[in-house]
Short mmCIF file of C-alpha atoms (C1' of nucleotides) in Angstrom, two decimals:
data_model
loop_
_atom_site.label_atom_id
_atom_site.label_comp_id
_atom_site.label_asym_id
_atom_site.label_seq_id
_atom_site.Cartn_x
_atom_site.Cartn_y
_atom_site.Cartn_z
CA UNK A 27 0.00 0.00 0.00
CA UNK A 28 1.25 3.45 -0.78
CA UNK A 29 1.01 5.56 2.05
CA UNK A 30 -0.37 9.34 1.22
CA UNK A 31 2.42 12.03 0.59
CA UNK A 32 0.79 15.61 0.61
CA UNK A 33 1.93 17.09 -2.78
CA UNK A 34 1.48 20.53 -3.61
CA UNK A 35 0.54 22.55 -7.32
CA UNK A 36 4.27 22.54 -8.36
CA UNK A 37 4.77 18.82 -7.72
CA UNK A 38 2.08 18.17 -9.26
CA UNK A 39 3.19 20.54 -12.52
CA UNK A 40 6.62 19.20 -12.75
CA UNK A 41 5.24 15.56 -12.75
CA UNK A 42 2.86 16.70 -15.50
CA UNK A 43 5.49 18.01 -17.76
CA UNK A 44 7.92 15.61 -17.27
CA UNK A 45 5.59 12.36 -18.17
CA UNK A 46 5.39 14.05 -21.58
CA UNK A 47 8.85 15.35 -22.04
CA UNK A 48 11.53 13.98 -19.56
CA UNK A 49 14.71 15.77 -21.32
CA UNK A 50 13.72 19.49 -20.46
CA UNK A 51 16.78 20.86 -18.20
CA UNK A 52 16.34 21.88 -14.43
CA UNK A 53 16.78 25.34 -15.24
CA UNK A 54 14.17 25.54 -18.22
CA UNK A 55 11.59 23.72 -16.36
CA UNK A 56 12.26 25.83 -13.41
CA UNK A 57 11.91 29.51 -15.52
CA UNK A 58 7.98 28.04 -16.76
CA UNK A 59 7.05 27.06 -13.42
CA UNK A 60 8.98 30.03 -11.76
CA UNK A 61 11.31 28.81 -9.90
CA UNK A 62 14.59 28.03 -9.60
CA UNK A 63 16.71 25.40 -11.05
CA UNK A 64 17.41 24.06 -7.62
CA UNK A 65 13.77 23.72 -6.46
CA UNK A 66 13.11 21.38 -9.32
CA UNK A 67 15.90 19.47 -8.02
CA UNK A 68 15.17 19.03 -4.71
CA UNK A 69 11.03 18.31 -5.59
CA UNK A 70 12.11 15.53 -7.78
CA UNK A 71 14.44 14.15 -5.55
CA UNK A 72 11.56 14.02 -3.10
CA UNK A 73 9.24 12.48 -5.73
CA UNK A 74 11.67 9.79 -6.37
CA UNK A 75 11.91 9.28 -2.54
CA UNK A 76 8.29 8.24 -2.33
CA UNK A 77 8.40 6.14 -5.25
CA UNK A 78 6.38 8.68 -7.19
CA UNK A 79 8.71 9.11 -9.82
CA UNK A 80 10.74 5.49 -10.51
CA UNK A 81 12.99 6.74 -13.23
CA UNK A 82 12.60 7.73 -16.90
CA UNK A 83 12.08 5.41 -19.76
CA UNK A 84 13.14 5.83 -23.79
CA UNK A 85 9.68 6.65 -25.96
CA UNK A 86 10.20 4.71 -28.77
CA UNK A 87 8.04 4.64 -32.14
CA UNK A 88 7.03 0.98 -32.43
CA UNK A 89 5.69 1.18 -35.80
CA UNK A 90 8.88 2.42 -37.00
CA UNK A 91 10.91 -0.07 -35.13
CA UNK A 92 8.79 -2.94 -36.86
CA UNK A 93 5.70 -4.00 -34.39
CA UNK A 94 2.50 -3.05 -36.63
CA UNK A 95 0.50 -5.14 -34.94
CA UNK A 96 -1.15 -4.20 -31.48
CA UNK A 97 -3.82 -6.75 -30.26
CA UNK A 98 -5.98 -7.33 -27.20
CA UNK A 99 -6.80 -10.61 -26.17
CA UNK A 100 -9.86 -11.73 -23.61
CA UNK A 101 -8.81 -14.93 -21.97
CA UNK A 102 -10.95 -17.18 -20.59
CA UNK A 103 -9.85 -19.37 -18.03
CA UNK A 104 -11.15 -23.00 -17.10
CA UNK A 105 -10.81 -22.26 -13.27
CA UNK A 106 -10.29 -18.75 -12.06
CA UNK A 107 -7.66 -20.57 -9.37
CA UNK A 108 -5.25 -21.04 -12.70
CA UNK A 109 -4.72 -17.52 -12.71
CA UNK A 110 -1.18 -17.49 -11.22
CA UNK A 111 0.06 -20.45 -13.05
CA UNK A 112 -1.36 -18.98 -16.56
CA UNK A 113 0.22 -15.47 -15.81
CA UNK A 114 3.50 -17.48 -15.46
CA UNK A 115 3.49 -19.13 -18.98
CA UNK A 116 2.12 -16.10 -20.45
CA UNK A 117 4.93 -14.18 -19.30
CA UNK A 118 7.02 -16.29 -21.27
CA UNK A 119 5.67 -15.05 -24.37
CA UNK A 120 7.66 -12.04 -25.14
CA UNK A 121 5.11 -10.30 -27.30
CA UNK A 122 2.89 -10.23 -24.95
CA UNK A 123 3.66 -6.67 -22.82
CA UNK A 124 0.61 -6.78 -20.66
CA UNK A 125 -1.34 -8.61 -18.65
CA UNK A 126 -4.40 -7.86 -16.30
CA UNK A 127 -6.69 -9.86 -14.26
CA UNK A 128 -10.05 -8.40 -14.41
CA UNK A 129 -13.80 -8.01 -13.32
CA UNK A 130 -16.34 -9.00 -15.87
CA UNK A 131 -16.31 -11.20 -18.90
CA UNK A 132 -12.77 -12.34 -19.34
CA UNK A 133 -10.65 -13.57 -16.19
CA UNK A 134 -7.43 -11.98 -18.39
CA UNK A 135 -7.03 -9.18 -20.82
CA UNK A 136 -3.43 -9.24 -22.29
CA UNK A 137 -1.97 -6.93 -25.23
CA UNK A 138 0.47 -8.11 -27.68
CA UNK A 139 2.69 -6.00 -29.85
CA UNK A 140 3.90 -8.57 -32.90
CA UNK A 141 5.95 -7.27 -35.94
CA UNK A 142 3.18 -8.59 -38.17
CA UNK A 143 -0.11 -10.74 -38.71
CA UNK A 144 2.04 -13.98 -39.17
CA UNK A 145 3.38 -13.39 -35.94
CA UNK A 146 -0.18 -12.68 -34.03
CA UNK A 147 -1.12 -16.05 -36.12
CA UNK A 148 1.59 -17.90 -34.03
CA UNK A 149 1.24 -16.55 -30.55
CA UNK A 150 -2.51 -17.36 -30.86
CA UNK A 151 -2.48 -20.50 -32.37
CA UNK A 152 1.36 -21.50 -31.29
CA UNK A 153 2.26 -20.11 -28.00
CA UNK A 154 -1.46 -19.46 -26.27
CA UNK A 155 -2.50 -23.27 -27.49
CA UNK A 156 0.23 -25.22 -25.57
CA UNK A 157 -1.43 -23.21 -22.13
CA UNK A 158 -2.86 -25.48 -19.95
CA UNK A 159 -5.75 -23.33 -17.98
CA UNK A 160 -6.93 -21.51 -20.84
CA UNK A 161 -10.64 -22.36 -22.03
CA UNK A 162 -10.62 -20.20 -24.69
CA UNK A 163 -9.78 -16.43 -25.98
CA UNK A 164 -10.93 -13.51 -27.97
CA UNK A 165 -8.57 -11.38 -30.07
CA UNK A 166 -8.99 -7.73 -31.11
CA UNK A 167 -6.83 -6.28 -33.61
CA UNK A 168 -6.56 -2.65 -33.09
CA UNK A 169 -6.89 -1.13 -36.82
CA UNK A 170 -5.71 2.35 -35.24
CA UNK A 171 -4.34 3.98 -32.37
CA UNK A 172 -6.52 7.20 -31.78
CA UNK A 173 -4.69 7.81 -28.82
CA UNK A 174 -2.87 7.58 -26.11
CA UNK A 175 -1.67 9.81 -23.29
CA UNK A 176 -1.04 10.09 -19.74
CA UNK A 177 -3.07 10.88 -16.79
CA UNK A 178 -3.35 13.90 -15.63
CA UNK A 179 -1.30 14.96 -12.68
CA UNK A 180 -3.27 16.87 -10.08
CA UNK A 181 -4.76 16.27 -6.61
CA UNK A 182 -8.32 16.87 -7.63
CA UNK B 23 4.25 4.64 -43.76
CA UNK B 24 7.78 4.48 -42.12
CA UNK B 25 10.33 3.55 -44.20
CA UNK B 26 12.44 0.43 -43.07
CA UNK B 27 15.68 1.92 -41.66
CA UNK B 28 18.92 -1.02 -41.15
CA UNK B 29 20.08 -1.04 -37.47
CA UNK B 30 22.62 -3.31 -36.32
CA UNK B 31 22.37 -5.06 -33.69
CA UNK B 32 24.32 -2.19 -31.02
CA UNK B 33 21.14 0.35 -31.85
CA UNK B 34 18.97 -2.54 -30.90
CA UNK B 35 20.77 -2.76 -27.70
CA UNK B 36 20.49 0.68 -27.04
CA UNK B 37 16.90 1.13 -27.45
CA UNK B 38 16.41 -2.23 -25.18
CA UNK B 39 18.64 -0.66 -22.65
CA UNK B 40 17.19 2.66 -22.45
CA UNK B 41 13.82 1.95 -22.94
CA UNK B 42 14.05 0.42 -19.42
CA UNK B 43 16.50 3.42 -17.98
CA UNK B 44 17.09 6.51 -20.04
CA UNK B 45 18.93 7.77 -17.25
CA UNK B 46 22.41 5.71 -17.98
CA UNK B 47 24.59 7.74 -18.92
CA UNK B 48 26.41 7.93 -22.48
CA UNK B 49 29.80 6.54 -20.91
CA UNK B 50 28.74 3.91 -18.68
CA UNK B 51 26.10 2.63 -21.45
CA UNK B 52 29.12 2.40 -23.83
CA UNK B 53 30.97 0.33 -21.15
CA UNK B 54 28.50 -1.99 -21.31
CA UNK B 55 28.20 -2.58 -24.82
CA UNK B 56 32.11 -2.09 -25.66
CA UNK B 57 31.60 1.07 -27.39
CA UNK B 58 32.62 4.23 -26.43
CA UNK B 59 30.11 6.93 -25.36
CA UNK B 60 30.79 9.10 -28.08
CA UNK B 61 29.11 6.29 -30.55
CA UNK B 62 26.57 5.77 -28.24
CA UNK B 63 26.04 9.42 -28.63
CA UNK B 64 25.76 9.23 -32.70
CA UNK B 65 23.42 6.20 -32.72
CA UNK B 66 21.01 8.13 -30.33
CA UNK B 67 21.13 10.71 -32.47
CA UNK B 68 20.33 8.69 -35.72
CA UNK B 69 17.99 7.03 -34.22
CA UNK B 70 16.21 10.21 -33.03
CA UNK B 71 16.45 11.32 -36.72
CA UNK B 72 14.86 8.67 -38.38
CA UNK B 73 11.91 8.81 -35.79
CA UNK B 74 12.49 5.36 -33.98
CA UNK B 75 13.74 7.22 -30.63
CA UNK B 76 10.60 9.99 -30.01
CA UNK B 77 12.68 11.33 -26.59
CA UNK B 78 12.22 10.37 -23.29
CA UNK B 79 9.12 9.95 -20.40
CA UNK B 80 8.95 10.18 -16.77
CA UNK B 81 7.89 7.41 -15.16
CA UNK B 82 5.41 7.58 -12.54
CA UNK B 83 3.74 5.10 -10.16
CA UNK B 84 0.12 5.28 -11.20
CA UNK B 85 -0.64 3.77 -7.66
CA UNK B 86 1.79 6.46 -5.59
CA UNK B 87 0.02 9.14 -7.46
CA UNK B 88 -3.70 8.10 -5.81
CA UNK B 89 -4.65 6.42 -9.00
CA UNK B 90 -5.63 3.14 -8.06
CA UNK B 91 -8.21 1.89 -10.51
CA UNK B 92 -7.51 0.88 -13.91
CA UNK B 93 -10.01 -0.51 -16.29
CA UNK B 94 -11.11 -1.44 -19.82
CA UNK B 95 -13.96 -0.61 -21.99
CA UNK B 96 -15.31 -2.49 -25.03
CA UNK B 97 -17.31 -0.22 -27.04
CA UNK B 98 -20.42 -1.39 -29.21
CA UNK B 99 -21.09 1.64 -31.80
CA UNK B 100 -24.56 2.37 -33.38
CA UNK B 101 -23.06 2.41 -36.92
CA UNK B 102 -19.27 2.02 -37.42
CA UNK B 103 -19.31 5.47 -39.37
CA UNK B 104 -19.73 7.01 -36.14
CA UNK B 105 -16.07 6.13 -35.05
CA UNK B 106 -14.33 9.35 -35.65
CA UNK B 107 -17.40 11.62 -33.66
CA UNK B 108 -17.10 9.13 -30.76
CA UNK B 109 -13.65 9.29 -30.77
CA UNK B 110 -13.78 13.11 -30.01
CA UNK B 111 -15.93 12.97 -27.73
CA UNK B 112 -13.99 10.25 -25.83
CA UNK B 113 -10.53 12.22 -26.46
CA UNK B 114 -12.76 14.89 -24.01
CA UNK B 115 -12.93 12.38 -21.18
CA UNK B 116 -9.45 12.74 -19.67
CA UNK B 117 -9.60 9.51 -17.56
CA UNK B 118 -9.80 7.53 -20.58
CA UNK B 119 -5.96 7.76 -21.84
CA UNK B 120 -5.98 4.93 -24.65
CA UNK B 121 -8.40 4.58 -27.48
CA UNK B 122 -8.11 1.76 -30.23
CA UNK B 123 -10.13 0.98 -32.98
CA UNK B 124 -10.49 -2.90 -33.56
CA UNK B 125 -11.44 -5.73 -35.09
CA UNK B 126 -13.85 -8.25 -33.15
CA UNK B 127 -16.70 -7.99 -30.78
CA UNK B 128 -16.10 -4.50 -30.08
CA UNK B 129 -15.66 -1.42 -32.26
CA UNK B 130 -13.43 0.61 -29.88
CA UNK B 131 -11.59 -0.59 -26.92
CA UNK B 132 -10.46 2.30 -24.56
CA UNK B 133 -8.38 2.62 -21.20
CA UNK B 134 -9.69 4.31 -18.44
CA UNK B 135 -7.27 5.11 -15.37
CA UNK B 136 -9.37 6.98 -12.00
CA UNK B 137 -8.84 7.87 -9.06
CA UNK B 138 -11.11 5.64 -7.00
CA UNK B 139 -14.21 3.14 -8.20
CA UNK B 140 -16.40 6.23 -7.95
CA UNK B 141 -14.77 8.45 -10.36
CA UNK B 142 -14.72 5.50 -12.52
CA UNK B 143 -18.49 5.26 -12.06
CA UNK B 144 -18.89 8.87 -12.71
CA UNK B 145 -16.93 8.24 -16.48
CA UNK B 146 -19.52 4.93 -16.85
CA UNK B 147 -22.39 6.69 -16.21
CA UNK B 148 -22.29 10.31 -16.57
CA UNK B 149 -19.56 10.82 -19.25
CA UNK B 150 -19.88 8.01 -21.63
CA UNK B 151 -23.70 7.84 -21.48
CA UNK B 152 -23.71 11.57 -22.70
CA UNK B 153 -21.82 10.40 -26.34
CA UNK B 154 -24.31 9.98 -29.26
CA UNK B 155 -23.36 6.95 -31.28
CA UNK B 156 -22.43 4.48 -28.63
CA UNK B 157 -24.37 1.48 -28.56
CA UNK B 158 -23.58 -0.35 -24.97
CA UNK B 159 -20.06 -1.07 -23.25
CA UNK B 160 -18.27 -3.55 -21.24
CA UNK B 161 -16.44 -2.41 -18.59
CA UNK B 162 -13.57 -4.52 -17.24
CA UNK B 163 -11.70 -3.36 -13.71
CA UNK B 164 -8.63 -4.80 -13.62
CA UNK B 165 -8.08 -6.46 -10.61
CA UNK B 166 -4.23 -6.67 -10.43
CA UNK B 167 -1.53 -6.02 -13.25
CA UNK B 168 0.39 -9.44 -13.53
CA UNK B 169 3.05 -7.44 -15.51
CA UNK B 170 3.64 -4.86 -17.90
CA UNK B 171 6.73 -4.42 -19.84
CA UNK B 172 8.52 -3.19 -23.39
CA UNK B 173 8.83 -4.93 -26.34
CA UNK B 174 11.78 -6.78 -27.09
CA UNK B 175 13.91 -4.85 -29.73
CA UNK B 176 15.61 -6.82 -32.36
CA UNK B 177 15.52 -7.56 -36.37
CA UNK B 178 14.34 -11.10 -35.21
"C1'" DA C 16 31.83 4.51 -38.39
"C1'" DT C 17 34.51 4.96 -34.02
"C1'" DT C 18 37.42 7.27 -30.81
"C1'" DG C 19 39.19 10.54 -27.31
"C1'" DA C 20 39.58 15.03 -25.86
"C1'" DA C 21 37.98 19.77 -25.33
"C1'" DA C 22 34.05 22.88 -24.93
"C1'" DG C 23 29.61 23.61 -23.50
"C1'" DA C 24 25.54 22.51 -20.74
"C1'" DG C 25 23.36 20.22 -17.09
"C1'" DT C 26 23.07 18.20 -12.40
"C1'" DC C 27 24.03 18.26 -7.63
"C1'" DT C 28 25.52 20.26 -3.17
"C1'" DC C 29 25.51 23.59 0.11
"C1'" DA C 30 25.78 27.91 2.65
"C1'" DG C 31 22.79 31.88 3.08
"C1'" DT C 32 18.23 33.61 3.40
"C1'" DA D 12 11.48 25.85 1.75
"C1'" DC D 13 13.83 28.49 -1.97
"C1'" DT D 14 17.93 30.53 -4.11
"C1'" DG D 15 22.34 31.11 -6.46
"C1'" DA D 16 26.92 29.86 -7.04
"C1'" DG D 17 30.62 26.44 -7.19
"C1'" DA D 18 31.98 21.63 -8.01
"C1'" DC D 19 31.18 17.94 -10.59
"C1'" DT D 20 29.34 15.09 -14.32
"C1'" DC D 21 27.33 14.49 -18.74
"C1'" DT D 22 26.45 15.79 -23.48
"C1'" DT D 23 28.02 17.47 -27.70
"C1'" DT D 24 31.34 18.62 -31.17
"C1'" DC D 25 35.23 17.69 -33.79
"C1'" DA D 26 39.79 16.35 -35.61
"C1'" DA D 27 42.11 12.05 -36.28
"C1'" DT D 28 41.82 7.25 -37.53
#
DNA sequence: ATTGAAAGAGTCTCAGT
DNA sequence: ACTGAGACTCTTTCAAT
């Protein structure tokens, strides 16, 4: 559980900016939100503290590095109780980035990034087959993106 | 359309590394791979160029910053003409940070992130029930996240 | 293309407020 | 808690290979 932290406007701006655009300097970041170079410093240093912040990440264009396909798949599962020992093998798959287990309908919702449709083809008929657990699934192809951001940073 | 670019297999290591920590420095990423930071420096840059590397994102603990309920919405549209309407109107709803278009049962799948299971409830009932064009929806809370990671990048 | 070194820019620390 | 300046580290450029 995290425990509360009592964050204030700025926090709360500097997280904002910096989920969109990580490479902006202290002192630039500092001069929009008027203050200092130092004060950015020291808040993100606290935000890391608390586990707010855990690090930045490269934002890489998939499509251009090769994955066109992005799918969803609903999984069914024989016995809910399989869900540990299902997330385990599913793991193993390494185009599949995501896995949630959920309320309503499916017991599992994964996403898979492949490079193309053969691909898809083989982790669904392939990879998911050999899964003992699984009753059955339901794929969704997404046909477009029309888009994706982040949350937005504020206490209320 | 983005055209096919040839990286060797040192950009691919890049991008794996720093898609997991941008914040390694030139030098010590260099180290790792046997390169020196100076060609770590002109890969990044190519690689920026071509529109593979789009910069870099903070990354935040959705949990730490009081959002603790994630969920998933399957969208049933009227007609399937009415996609790019109901995609405005859902780009409006700023809990709901992913939309896809998709083959399958549903038309649109979406990601909602909220606060709490009432602020989800308020985007369920009061937000999405206000679009014109949407048929129905299936809502799935996710539960727990088994995992969630990049893709692996390689030419194969 | 890669390297190593110099120049420039950014981060980090700290004493003062 | 914020600031500004100094110390330190990293990025960026470039001449040589």
């Amino acid at each position: 559980m995290s425990h509360k932290v009592n964050l204030d406007k700025l926090d709360y701006q500097i997280i904002q900016e910096m989920m969109e655009n990580a490479e902006i300097s202290y002192a630039d970041l500092g001069k929009k939100l008027f203050v200092s170079g130092g004060t950015i410093h020291v808040r993100i240093k606290k935000l890391e503290e608390v586990g707010i912040v855990k690090g930045t990440k490269l934002s890489v264009d998939l499509k251009a590095l090769g994955y066109d396909v992005i799918a969803f798949i609903g999984i069914y599962l024989e016995k809910s109780s399989l869900y540990d020992t299902v997330a385990k093998d599913l793991r193993k798959i390494p185009e599949i980035v995501r896995l949630n287990y959920t309320t309503g309908n499916y017991s599992m919702f994964a996403e898979v990034v492949c490079k193309d449709i053969q691909q898809l083809r083989f982790v669904l008929h392939d990879e998911l087959q050999k899964i003992k657990g699984i009753e059955r699934t339901e794929t969704f192809i997404s046909l477009d993106e029309s888009f994706s951001r982040n949350v937005i940073a504020s206490g209320e």
